[in-house]
Short mmCIF file of C-alpha atoms in Angstrom, two decimals:
data_model
loop_
_atom_site.label_atom_id
_atom_site.label_comp_id
_atom_site.label_asym_id
_atom_site.label_seq_id
_atom_site.Cartn_x
_atom_site.Cartn_y
_atom_site.Cartn_z
CA MET A 1 -68.81 -15.07 34.10
CA SER A 2 -66.99 -15.02 30.78
CA ALA A 3 -66.28 -18.19 28.79
CA ALA A 4 -62.52 -17.78 29.25
CA VAL A 5 -62.85 -17.65 33.04
CA PHE A 6 -65.14 -20.68 32.97
CA VAL A 7 -62.61 -22.68 30.96
CA ARG A 8 -59.80 -21.71 33.35
CA LEU A 9 -61.81 -22.84 36.36
CA ILE A 10 -62.53 -26.18 34.74
CA THR A 11 -58.87 -26.65 33.84
CA LEU A 12 -57.80 -25.79 37.39
CA GLY A 13 -60.30 -28.24 38.86
CA LEU A 14 -59.17 -31.01 36.55
CA GLY A 15 -55.54 -30.36 37.41
CA ILE A 16 -56.31 -30.61 41.13
CA GLY A 17 -58.14 -33.87 40.50
CA LEU A 18 -55.20 -35.33 38.60
CA THR A 19 -52.78 -34.30 41.34
CA GLY A 20 -54.96 -35.92 43.98
CA CYS A 21 -55.19 -39.12 41.97
CA SER A 22 -51.43 -39.35 41.52
CA THR A 23 -50.82 -38.87 45.22
CA LEU A 24 -53.33 -41.60 46.09
CA LEU A 25 -51.75 -44.09 43.67
CA PRO A 26 -49.97 -46.65 45.90
CA GLU A 27 -46.34 -47.53 45.29
CA ILE A 28 -45.57 -51.06 44.09
CA ASN A 29 -42.45 -52.90 42.96
CA LYS A 30 -40.89 -51.96 39.64
CA PRO A 31 -40.33 -54.71 37.03
CA GLU A 32 -36.54 -54.45 37.10
CA GLN A 33 -36.51 -55.18 40.83
CA ALA A 34 -37.45 -58.79 40.02
CA TYR A 35 -33.96 -59.61 38.72
CA LEU A 36 -31.60 -57.24 40.50
CA ASP A 37 -30.16 -60.09 42.59
CA ILE A 38 -29.58 -62.65 39.85
CA PRO A 39 -26.12 -64.30 39.94
CA VAL A 40 -23.43 -63.35 37.46
CA LYS A 41 -22.48 -67.01 36.90
CA TRP A 42 -23.85 -70.48 37.53
CA GLN A 43 -23.13 -72.40 40.74
CA ILE A 44 -21.59 -75.38 38.96
CA GLU A 45 -18.80 -73.12 37.72
CA SER A 46 -17.73 -72.75 41.34
CA VAL A 47 -18.30 -76.39 42.31
CA ASP A 48 -16.50 -77.90 39.35
CA GLN A 49 -14.15 -76.65 36.69
CA PRO A 50 -15.40 -73.60 34.78
CA ILE A 51 -17.69 -74.40 31.88
CA ILE A 52 -15.94 -73.66 28.59
CA GLU A 53 -17.88 -71.48 26.21
CA LYS A 54 -18.69 -73.21 22.92
CA PRO A 55 -19.52 -71.61 19.56
CA PHE A 56 -22.75 -69.70 20.07
CA LEU A 57 -25.98 -71.40 19.01
CA ASN A 58 -29.35 -70.04 20.03
CA SER A 59 -31.65 -72.53 18.32
CA VAL A 60 -32.76 -75.99 19.36
CA SER A 61 -32.59 -77.24 15.79
CA GLY A 62 -28.90 -76.36 15.69
CA LEU A 63 -28.26 -78.83 18.52
CA LEU A 64 -29.87 -81.83 16.80
CA MET A 65 -27.78 -84.15 14.64
CA GLN A 66 -30.64 -86.34 13.35
CA SER A 67 -32.38 -85.26 10.12
CA LYS A 68 -35.45 -87.47 10.59
CA LEU A 69 -35.97 -86.07 14.07
CA THR A 70 -35.78 -82.53 12.70
CA SER A 71 -38.41 -83.36 10.07
CA LEU A 72 -40.73 -84.77 12.76
CA ILE A 73 -40.40 -81.54 14.74
CA LYS A 74 -41.38 -79.56 11.65
CA GLU A 75 -44.38 -81.82 11.07
CA ALA A 76 -45.53 -81.37 14.66
CA LEU A 77 -45.24 -77.59 14.41
CA ASP A 78 -47.26 -77.59 11.18
CA HIS A 79 -50.02 -80.05 12.11
CA ASN A 80 -50.33 -80.19 15.90
CA PRO A 81 -54.01 -79.38 16.68
CA ASP A 82 -53.35 -77.54 19.95
CA LEU A 83 -50.66 -75.36 18.41
CA ASN A 84 -52.79 -74.42 15.41
CA GLN A 85 -55.73 -73.61 17.67
CA LEU A 86 -53.54 -71.38 19.82
CA ALA A 87 -52.14 -69.64 16.74
CA LEU A 88 -55.65 -68.71 15.59
CA GLU A 89 -56.57 -67.48 19.07
CA VAL A 90 -53.51 -65.22 19.07
CA GLN A 91 -54.45 -63.99 15.61
CA ALA A 92 -57.98 -63.19 16.82
CA SER A 93 -56.58 -61.25 19.78
CA GLY A 94 -54.46 -59.18 17.42
CA LEU A 95 -57.48 -58.26 15.33
CA LEU A 96 -59.40 -57.19 18.44
CA LEU A 97 -56.71 -54.60 19.24
CA LYS A 98 -58.43 -52.27 16.80
CA GLN A 99 -61.48 -52.10 19.05
CA VAL A 100 -59.42 -50.61 21.86
CA SER A 101 -57.39 -48.19 19.74
CA ALA A 102 -60.58 -46.97 18.03
CA LYS A 103 -61.82 -45.50 21.32
CA ARG A 104 -59.13 -42.81 21.17
CA VAL A 105 -60.39 -41.26 17.93
CA PRO A 106 -63.74 -39.63 17.15
CA THR A 107 -66.59 -41.75 15.80
CA LEU A 108 -68.59 -40.59 12.79
CA ASP A 109 -72.01 -42.09 11.99
CA LEU A 110 -74.24 -41.57 9.00
CA VAL A 111 -77.88 -40.99 10.01
CA MET A 112 -80.89 -41.37 7.75
CA ASN A 113 -84.37 -41.15 9.30
CA ALA A 114 -87.85 -41.12 7.84
CA SER A 115 -91.01 -40.38 9.85
CA LYS A 116 -94.73 -39.94 9.23
CA ASN A 117 -96.98 -37.85 11.49
CA ARG A 118 -100.75 -37.43 11.46
CA ARG A 119 -102.60 -34.58 13.08
CA PHE A 120 -106.31 -34.61 12.54
CA GLU A 121 -106.68 -35.04 8.80
CA ASN A 122 -103.22 -33.81 7.94
CA ILE A 123 -100.43 -36.31 7.28
CA THR A 124 -96.88 -35.05 7.02
CA ASN A 125 -93.73 -36.87 6.05
CA SER A 126 -90.29 -35.95 7.35
CA TYR A 127 -86.91 -37.06 6.08
CA GLU A 128 -83.56 -36.45 7.76
CA PHE A 129 -80.05 -36.98 6.46
CA GLY A 130 -77.04 -36.14 8.60
CA LEU A 131 -73.84 -37.00 10.41
CA ASN A 132 -73.23 -37.56 14.12
CA VAL A 133 -69.82 -37.24 15.70
CA ALA A 134 -68.75 -38.29 19.22
CA TRP A 135 -65.37 -38.02 20.87
CA GLU A 136 -64.09 -38.68 24.36
CA ILE A 137 -61.01 -36.54 24.82
CA ASP A 138 -58.27 -38.65 26.40
CA LEU A 139 -57.03 -35.80 28.58
CA TRP A 140 -55.50 -38.01 31.29
CA GLY A 141 -54.25 -40.79 29.01
CA GLN A 142 -56.70 -43.36 30.38
CA LEU A 143 -57.61 -44.67 26.94
CA ALA A 144 -53.92 -44.76 26.04
CA ASP A 145 -53.25 -46.85 29.15
CA LEU A 146 -56.05 -49.26 28.25
CA GLU A 147 -54.64 -49.56 24.74
CA SER A 148 -51.16 -50.18 26.15
CA ALA A 149 -52.55 -52.87 28.47
CA THR A 150 -54.27 -54.63 25.58
CA GLU A 151 -51.17 -54.47 23.39
CA SER A 152 -49.06 -55.91 26.21
CA ASP A 153 -51.56 -58.72 26.67
CA PHE A 154 -51.30 -59.50 22.97
CA THR A 155 -47.50 -59.50 23.11
CA ALA A 156 -47.64 -61.85 26.11
CA GLN A 157 -49.88 -64.18 24.10
CA LYS A 158 -47.34 -64.23 21.27
CA TRP A 159 -44.56 -65.14 23.69
CA GLU A 160 -46.74 -67.86 25.21
CA TYR A 161 -47.32 -69.21 21.72
CA THR A 162 -43.55 -69.30 21.20
CA ALA A 163 -43.15 -71.17 24.48
CA VAL A 164 -45.73 -73.76 23.39
CA ARG A 165 -43.90 -74.23 20.08
CA ASN A 166 -40.68 -74.89 21.95
CA LEU A 167 -42.47 -77.27 24.32
CA ILE A 168 -43.91 -79.28 21.42
CA ALA A 169 -40.48 -79.54 19.83
CA MET A 170 -39.06 -80.76 23.12
CA SER A 171 -41.89 -83.29 23.47
CA VAL A 172 -41.10 -84.75 20.04
CA VAL A 173 -37.45 -85.19 21.00
CA ARG A 174 -38.31 -86.70 24.39
CA LEU A 175 -40.74 -89.19 22.85
CA TRP A 176 -38.07 -90.13 20.30
CA LEU A 177 -35.53 -90.72 23.06
CA GLU A 178 -38.05 -92.73 25.06
CA GLY A 179 -38.91 -94.82 22.00
CA TRP A 180 -35.25 -95.52 21.30
CA ALA A 181 -34.59 -96.55 24.90
CA LEU A 182 -37.64 -98.85 24.97
CA SER A 183 -36.59 -100.49 21.71
CA GLU A 184 -33.08 -101.09 23.05
CA ILE A 185 -34.51 -102.58 26.25
CA GLN A 186 -36.73 -104.81 24.12
CA ARG A 187 -33.64 -106.08 22.28
CA ILE A 188 -31.94 -106.80 25.59
CA GLU A 189 -34.96 -108.73 26.81
CA GLN A 190 -35.01 -110.74 23.59
CA ARG A 191 -31.31 -111.56 23.95
CA TYR A 192 -31.84 -112.54 27.56
CA LEU A 193 -34.77 -114.78 26.66
CA GLY A 194 -32.66 -116.40 23.95
CA SER A 195 -29.89 -116.96 26.48
CA LEU A 196 -32.39 -118.53 28.90
CA ASN A 197 -33.66 -120.82 26.16
CA ASN A 198 -30.11 -122.05 25.52
CA VAL A 199 -29.54 -122.57 29.24
CA GLU A 200 -32.84 -124.47 29.44
CA LYS A 201 -31.68 -126.91 26.77
CA LEU A 202 -28.42 -127.44 28.62
CA VAL A 203 -30.12 -127.94 31.99
CA LEU A 204 -32.74 -130.25 30.46
CA GLU A 205 -30.02 -132.52 29.07
CA SER A 206 -28.22 -132.47 32.41
CA TYR A 207 -31.48 -133.29 34.19
CA ARG A 208 -32.10 -136.28 31.94
CA ASP A 209 -28.59 -137.47 32.67
CA GLY A 210 -29.27 -137.04 36.39
CA LEU A 211 -26.65 -134.34 36.81
CA VAL A 212 -28.99 -131.59 38.07
CA GLN A 213 -32.19 -131.51 40.07
CA LEU A 214 -35.70 -130.65 38.88
CA ALA A 215 -35.54 -127.42 40.88
CA ASP A 216 -32.79 -126.13 38.57
CA LEU A 217 -34.98 -126.70 35.51
CA SER A 218 -37.96 -125.05 37.23
CA ALA A 219 -35.85 -122.00 38.11
CA ILE A 220 -34.94 -121.53 34.45
CA ARG A 221 -38.57 -121.78 33.32
CA VAL A 222 -39.73 -119.32 36.00
CA GLN A 223 -37.15 -116.85 34.76
CA GLN A 224 -38.29 -117.41 31.16
CA GLU A 225 -41.92 -116.63 31.96
CA SER A 226 -40.93 -113.58 33.98
CA THR A 227 -38.90 -112.29 31.02
CA ARG A 228 -41.80 -112.90 28.63
CA SER A 229 -44.05 -110.90 30.96
CA ASP A 230 -41.54 -108.05 30.96
CA MET A 231 -41.43 -108.17 27.15
CA ILE A 232 -45.22 -107.84 26.92
CA ALA A 233 -45.09 -104.79 29.19
CA THR A 234 -42.29 -103.27 27.08
CA ILE A 235 -44.28 -103.82 23.87
CA GLU A 236 -47.23 -101.96 25.39
CA LEU A 237 -44.96 -99.07 26.40
CA ILE A 238 -43.58 -98.91 22.85
CA SER A 239 -47.12 -98.86 21.43
CA ARG A 240 -48.14 -96.10 23.82
CA ASN A 241 -45.05 -94.09 22.89
CA HIS A 242 -45.99 -94.50 19.21
CA ARG A 243 -49.56 -93.31 19.81
CA GLU A 244 -48.41 -90.27 21.78
CA MET A 245 -46.05 -89.32 18.96
CA GLU A 246 -48.86 -89.63 16.40
CA LEU A 247 -51.10 -87.35 18.46
CA LEU A 248 -48.30 -84.81 18.80
CA LEU A 249 -47.77 -84.87 15.03
CA GLY A 250 -51.48 -84.48 14.34
CA ARG A 251 -51.69 -87.89 12.67
CA ALA A 252 -54.41 -90.51 12.84
CA PRO A 253 -53.36 -93.87 14.37
CA SER A 254 -51.37 -96.01 11.95
CA ALA A 255 -48.75 -98.72 11.89
CA ASP A 256 -46.12 -96.54 10.22
CA SER A 257 -42.74 -96.44 11.91
CA LEU A 258 -41.93 -92.97 13.23
CA ILE A 259 -38.67 -93.49 15.08
CA ASP A 260 -35.32 -94.73 13.86
CA VAL A 261 -34.71 -97.15 16.72
CA ASN A 262 -31.28 -98.12 15.43
CA GLU A 263 -29.63 -94.85 16.37
CA LEU A 264 -29.66 -92.66 19.45
CA PRO A 265 -30.02 -89.06 18.26
CA GLU A 266 -26.99 -87.05 19.23
CA ILE A 267 -27.90 -83.78 20.92
CA MET A 268 -25.03 -81.38 21.36
CA MET A 269 -24.35 -79.85 24.74
CA PRO A 270 -25.82 -76.33 24.58
CA PRO A 271 -23.29 -73.51 24.96
CA THR A 272 -23.42 -71.95 28.39
CA ILE A 273 -24.80 -68.42 28.49
CA LEU A 274 -24.95 -65.92 31.33
CA PRO A 275 -27.99 -65.78 33.64
CA ALA A 276 -28.90 -62.32 32.35
CA LYS A 277 -29.06 -63.68 28.80
CA VAL A 278 -31.42 -66.43 29.94
CA ILE A 279 -33.81 -63.82 31.32
CA ALA A 280 -33.64 -61.87 28.07
CA GLN A 281 -34.54 -64.73 25.74
CA ARG A 282 -36.82 -67.17 27.61
CA PRO A 283 -40.37 -66.95 26.21
CA ASP A 284 -42.09 -67.62 29.53
CA ILE A 285 -40.16 -64.79 31.20
CA GLN A 286 -41.03 -62.43 28.37
CA ALA A 287 -44.69 -63.47 28.60
CA ALA A 288 -44.72 -62.85 32.36
CA PHE A 289 -43.06 -59.46 31.83
CA TYR A 290 -45.69 -58.32 29.35
CA ARG A 291 -48.47 -59.59 31.62
CA LEU A 292 -46.92 -57.46 34.33
CA LYS A 293 -46.68 -54.50 31.97
CA SER A 294 -50.34 -54.94 31.01
CA ASN A 295 -51.49 -54.99 34.63
CA TYR A 296 -49.41 -51.90 35.41
CA ALA A 297 -51.02 -50.00 32.52
CA ASN A 298 -54.49 -51.19 33.52
CA ARG A 299 -53.77 -50.02 37.08
CA PHE A 300 -53.12 -46.48 35.87
CA ALA A 301 -56.25 -46.58 33.72
CA GLN A 302 -58.46 -47.65 36.62
CA TYR A 303 -57.22 -44.84 38.85
CA LYS A 304 -57.69 -42.32 36.05
CA ALA A 305 -61.32 -43.46 35.82
CA LEU A 306 -61.81 -41.52 39.09
CA LEU A 307 -61.03 -38.27 37.25
CA PRO A 308 -63.46 -36.15 35.23
CA SER A 309 -64.12 -37.16 31.64
CA ILE A 310 -64.63 -34.76 28.74
CA ASN A 311 -66.95 -35.67 25.89
CA ILE A 312 -67.82 -33.80 22.72
CA ASN A 313 -70.90 -34.68 20.68
CA GLY A 314 -71.99 -32.99 17.49
CA SER A 315 -74.45 -33.45 14.68
CA LEU A 316 -74.95 -32.02 11.23
CA SER A 317 -78.20 -32.72 9.41
CA LYS A 318 -80.69 -31.58 6.80
CA VAL A 319 -84.42 -32.16 7.06
CA GLY A 320 -87.06 -32.14 4.33
CA ASP A 321 -90.67 -33.16 3.84
CA SER A 322 -89.94 -35.15 0.69
CA ALA A 323 -87.75 -38.13 -0.12
CA SER A 324 -86.35 -36.18 -3.02
CA LEU A 325 -82.60 -35.70 -2.60
CA ASN A 326 -82.81 -32.27 -4.20
CA GLN A 327 -85.25 -31.09 -1.56
CA ILE A 328 -83.30 -32.63 1.33
CA PHE A 329 -79.97 -31.19 0.26
CA GLY A 330 -81.57 -27.91 -0.62
CA SER A 331 -82.89 -27.39 2.90
CA ASP A 332 -81.19 -25.52 5.70
CA ILE A 333 -78.43 -27.19 7.68
CA VAL A 334 -79.20 -28.01 11.29
CA TRP A 335 -76.15 -28.48 13.46
CA SER A 336 -75.36 -28.86 17.13
CA LEU A 337 -72.19 -29.15 19.19
CA VAL A 338 -72.27 -30.20 22.83
CA GLY A 339 -69.31 -30.46 25.17
CA GLY A 340 -69.54 -31.84 28.65
CA VAL A 341 -67.51 -32.72 31.71
CA ALA A 342 -68.55 -35.64 33.92
CA GLN A 343 -67.03 -36.22 37.36
CA PRO A 344 -67.91 -39.41 39.27
CA LEU A 345 -69.39 -38.36 42.62
CA PHE A 346 -71.31 -41.23 44.14
CA ASN A 347 -71.04 -44.85 43.01
CA SER A 348 -70.89 -46.67 46.36
CA GLY A 349 -67.10 -46.80 46.10
CA SER A 350 -67.16 -49.22 43.15
CA LEU A 351 -64.67 -47.22 41.05
CA ARG A 352 -62.31 -46.84 44.01
CA ALA A 353 -62.57 -50.56 44.79
CA GLN A 354 -61.90 -51.43 41.17
CA ALA A 355 -58.83 -49.19 41.14
CA GLU A 356 -57.47 -50.69 44.34
CA ALA A 357 -58.14 -54.20 43.01
CA SER A 358 -56.17 -53.38 39.85
CA SER A 359 -53.27 -52.23 42.04
CA ALA A 360 -53.32 -55.53 43.95
CA THR A 361 -53.48 -57.45 40.67
CA ALA A 362 -50.47 -55.54 39.35
CA GLU A 363 -48.45 -56.31 42.46
CA ALA A 364 -49.47 -59.97 42.28
CA SER A 365 -48.26 -60.10 38.67
CA TRP A 366 -44.90 -58.71 39.84
CA TRP A 367 -44.53 -61.67 42.19
CA ALA A 368 -45.56 -64.03 39.39
CA TYR A 369 -42.87 -62.45 37.22
CA ARG A 370 -40.35 -62.78 40.04
CA LYS A 371 -41.20 -66.46 40.48
CA THR A 372 -40.83 -67.09 36.74
CA VAL A 373 -37.36 -65.53 36.79
CA LEU A 374 -36.25 -67.56 39.81
CA THR A 375 -37.74 -70.78 38.42
CA SER A 376 -35.93 -70.32 35.12
CA LEU A 377 -32.58 -69.89 36.87
CA GLN A 378 -33.27 -72.96 39.00
CA GLU A 379 -34.11 -75.02 35.90
CA VAL A 380 -30.80 -74.08 34.28
CA GLU A 381 -28.86 -74.89 37.46
CA ASN A 382 -30.64 -78.26 37.77
CA ALA A 383 -29.91 -79.17 34.16
CA LEU A 384 -26.24 -78.16 34.42
CA PHE A 385 -25.74 -80.23 37.56
CA MET A 386 -27.65 -83.13 35.99
CA GLU A 387 -25.37 -83.09 32.93
CA HIS A 388 -22.37 -83.29 35.23
CA SER A 389 -23.99 -86.08 37.27
CA LEU A 390 -25.04 -88.16 34.25
CA ALA A 391 -21.56 -87.92 32.75
CA GLN A 392 -20.05 -89.27 35.97
CA GLN A 393 -22.70 -92.00 36.23
CA LEU A 394 -22.00 -93.20 32.69
CA ASP A 395 -18.27 -93.37 33.45
CA ARG A 396 -18.95 -95.46 36.56
CA LEU A 397 -21.40 -97.72 34.73
CA ALA A 398 -18.84 -98.39 32.00
CA LYS A 399 -16.37 -99.58 34.66
CA VAL A 400 -19.06 -101.64 36.39
CA ARG A 401 -19.93 -103.34 33.11
CA LEU A 402 -16.34 -104.46 32.64
CA GLU A 403 -16.37 -106.00 36.11
CA VAL A 404 -19.75 -107.68 35.53
CA MET A 405 -18.61 -109.10 32.18
CA GLN A 406 -15.54 -110.53 33.86
CA MET A 407 -17.68 -112.06 36.62
CA LYS A 408 -19.99 -113.58 33.99
CA SER A 409 -17.06 -115.27 32.23
CA ILE A 410 -15.75 -116.63 35.55
CA ASN A 411 -19.15 -118.07 36.51
CA GLU A 412 -19.55 -119.71 33.10
CA GLU A 413 -16.19 -121.47 33.59
CA LYS A 414 -17.10 -122.47 37.14
CA TYR A 415 -20.52 -123.78 36.03
CA ARG A 416 -18.92 -125.97 33.39
CA SER A 417 -16.58 -127.26 36.09
CA GLY A 418 -19.45 -127.83 38.50
CA LEU A 419 -18.19 -125.29 41.03
CA VAL A 420 -21.33 -123.09 40.94
CA ASP A 421 -25.00 -123.90 40.38
CA ILE A 422 -27.37 -122.68 37.71
CA PHE A 423 -28.60 -119.79 39.87
CA ASP A 424 -25.15 -118.20 39.93
CA LEU A 425 -24.93 -118.52 36.14
CA ILE A 426 -28.34 -116.91 35.59
CA GLU A 427 -27.58 -114.14 38.06
CA SER A 428 -24.30 -113.24 36.35
CA ARG A 429 -25.93 -113.10 32.91
CA LEU A 430 -28.85 -111.09 34.24
CA ALA A 431 -26.44 -108.62 35.86
CA VAL A 432 -24.88 -107.86 32.46
CA LEU A 433 -28.25 -107.22 30.87
CA GLU A 434 -29.36 -105.03 33.77
CA ILE A 435 -26.21 -102.93 33.44
CA ASP A 436 -26.77 -102.62 29.67
CA ALA A 437 -30.36 -101.50 30.26
CA HIS A 438 -29.18 -98.98 32.86
CA ILE A 439 -26.58 -97.58 30.46
CA ILE A 440 -29.22 -97.20 27.76
CA GLN A 441 -31.48 -95.31 30.15
CA MET A 442 -28.62 -93.06 31.24
CA LYS A 443 -27.69 -92.25 27.63
CA ALA A 444 -31.28 -91.37 26.80
CA ALA A 445 -31.56 -89.35 30.02
CA ARG A 446 -28.43 -87.39 29.12
CA MET A 447 -29.75 -86.45 25.68
CA ASP A 448 -33.11 -85.60 27.25
CA ASN A 449 -31.42 -83.40 29.85
CA ARG A 450 -29.50 -81.53 27.16
CA MET A 451 -32.80 -80.76 25.47
CA LEU A 452 -34.21 -79.52 28.77
CA LEU A 453 -31.09 -77.41 29.30
CA ALA A 454 -31.43 -75.82 25.87
CA LEU A 455 -35.02 -74.82 26.54
CA ALA A 456 -34.21 -73.72 30.10
CA MET A 457 -31.66 -71.34 28.60
CA GLY A 458 -34.31 -69.96 26.29
CA PHE A 459 -33.10 -71.47 23.02
CA GLY A 460 -35.82 -71.14 20.40
CA LEU A 461 -36.57 -73.21 17.32
CA GLU A 462 -35.15 -70.65 14.95
CA ALA A 463 -31.79 -68.94 14.95
CA ALA A 464 -33.42 -65.65 15.92
CA ASN A 465 -36.18 -66.16 18.42
CA GLU A 466 -37.74 -62.72 18.53
CA ASN A 467 -41.31 -61.53 18.72
CA LYS A 468 -42.02 -58.50 16.66
#
């Protein structure tokens, strides 16, 4: 049989093997099928008046109107231990990409050997200097698929790093808002305690004059101690908030003030973008997509492992009986070139099982990608409805506060006239402070929700949030 005929038979056999592999490759969902049914607009646009588009901003920092808060975010991104650790892990993964891509090109090794042999009384020395080359021909693209899978994994890691950066920025803002709200509540508790102290003096004088009973004085003092207990709990919450912020910033514990408690940071309402745009720019969706892409490429590679592999090995060397370079390089060249085809025949079905497992993993990653898409849309819907709800609640609370303030003034007049007892007076004053505390919490919740909405829409920290 001539060499040409032999090569044709091998090529024909390999082609049949590739055809058989492609027909056995099971069909699974395509990536674009995960978002074919996304809505063209948000539900709240149908429930309420349409949301008016605002000037486009695609960065979280563009929504913040507090310079000190922006500087804290920058400090957290520069010094947060978890973020820096993750950045180095991503960097290491990028460097390891070369190991995978190197498998597609031939390897060349320098060989230098020295040996000594003894036969009877004769001792001979042998020296060898040469080159070895090895190459696995990527005929089916298996190595290319493995390289593509690794590159997609690396891209997914970069998107996950971006998502963590955004999460840390959001955590800084949320801790700031929480710290502001706690400080405002502390001020309210202090004012309330001061009011109770004034009422105590008034009731004590009335008790000495025989105008009120001892139970009235006891009620005031019970309320005072209860308020002091609440203040202690609030102080602990403020301290915990401070410690959490320090950890986020990568700082050691200190007594330095981190939050400007005198001002609620104004966070602009993010401009509304279409659902399709959310899918395009959210880091977690992009990370899930590249994980899916990696598993798809790995699936092809595992099925191609069932096909024959072609390897070429060669060597080029010179051998001499002296360590002298002149003698070694002056000797005859010894070379060899070996080509081979290996077809897996019997491996107890391990390769087939591995291929089928990779197919199941790829399909599972499609469902994970699908869930990420649906979850992101739900998060945006929830935040949009919450913004609408909080705005209405604040309007109602403002009206309630006017009514409570009016009731407080009426009870103070009635108490001075002896028409109501001390309990009615305390209750009316406490109602005002409770409403004020509720309003503070609602304001902080609204700013917090706007931050959540910005991140749910995929707003990054920079004006152009792209991974290249």
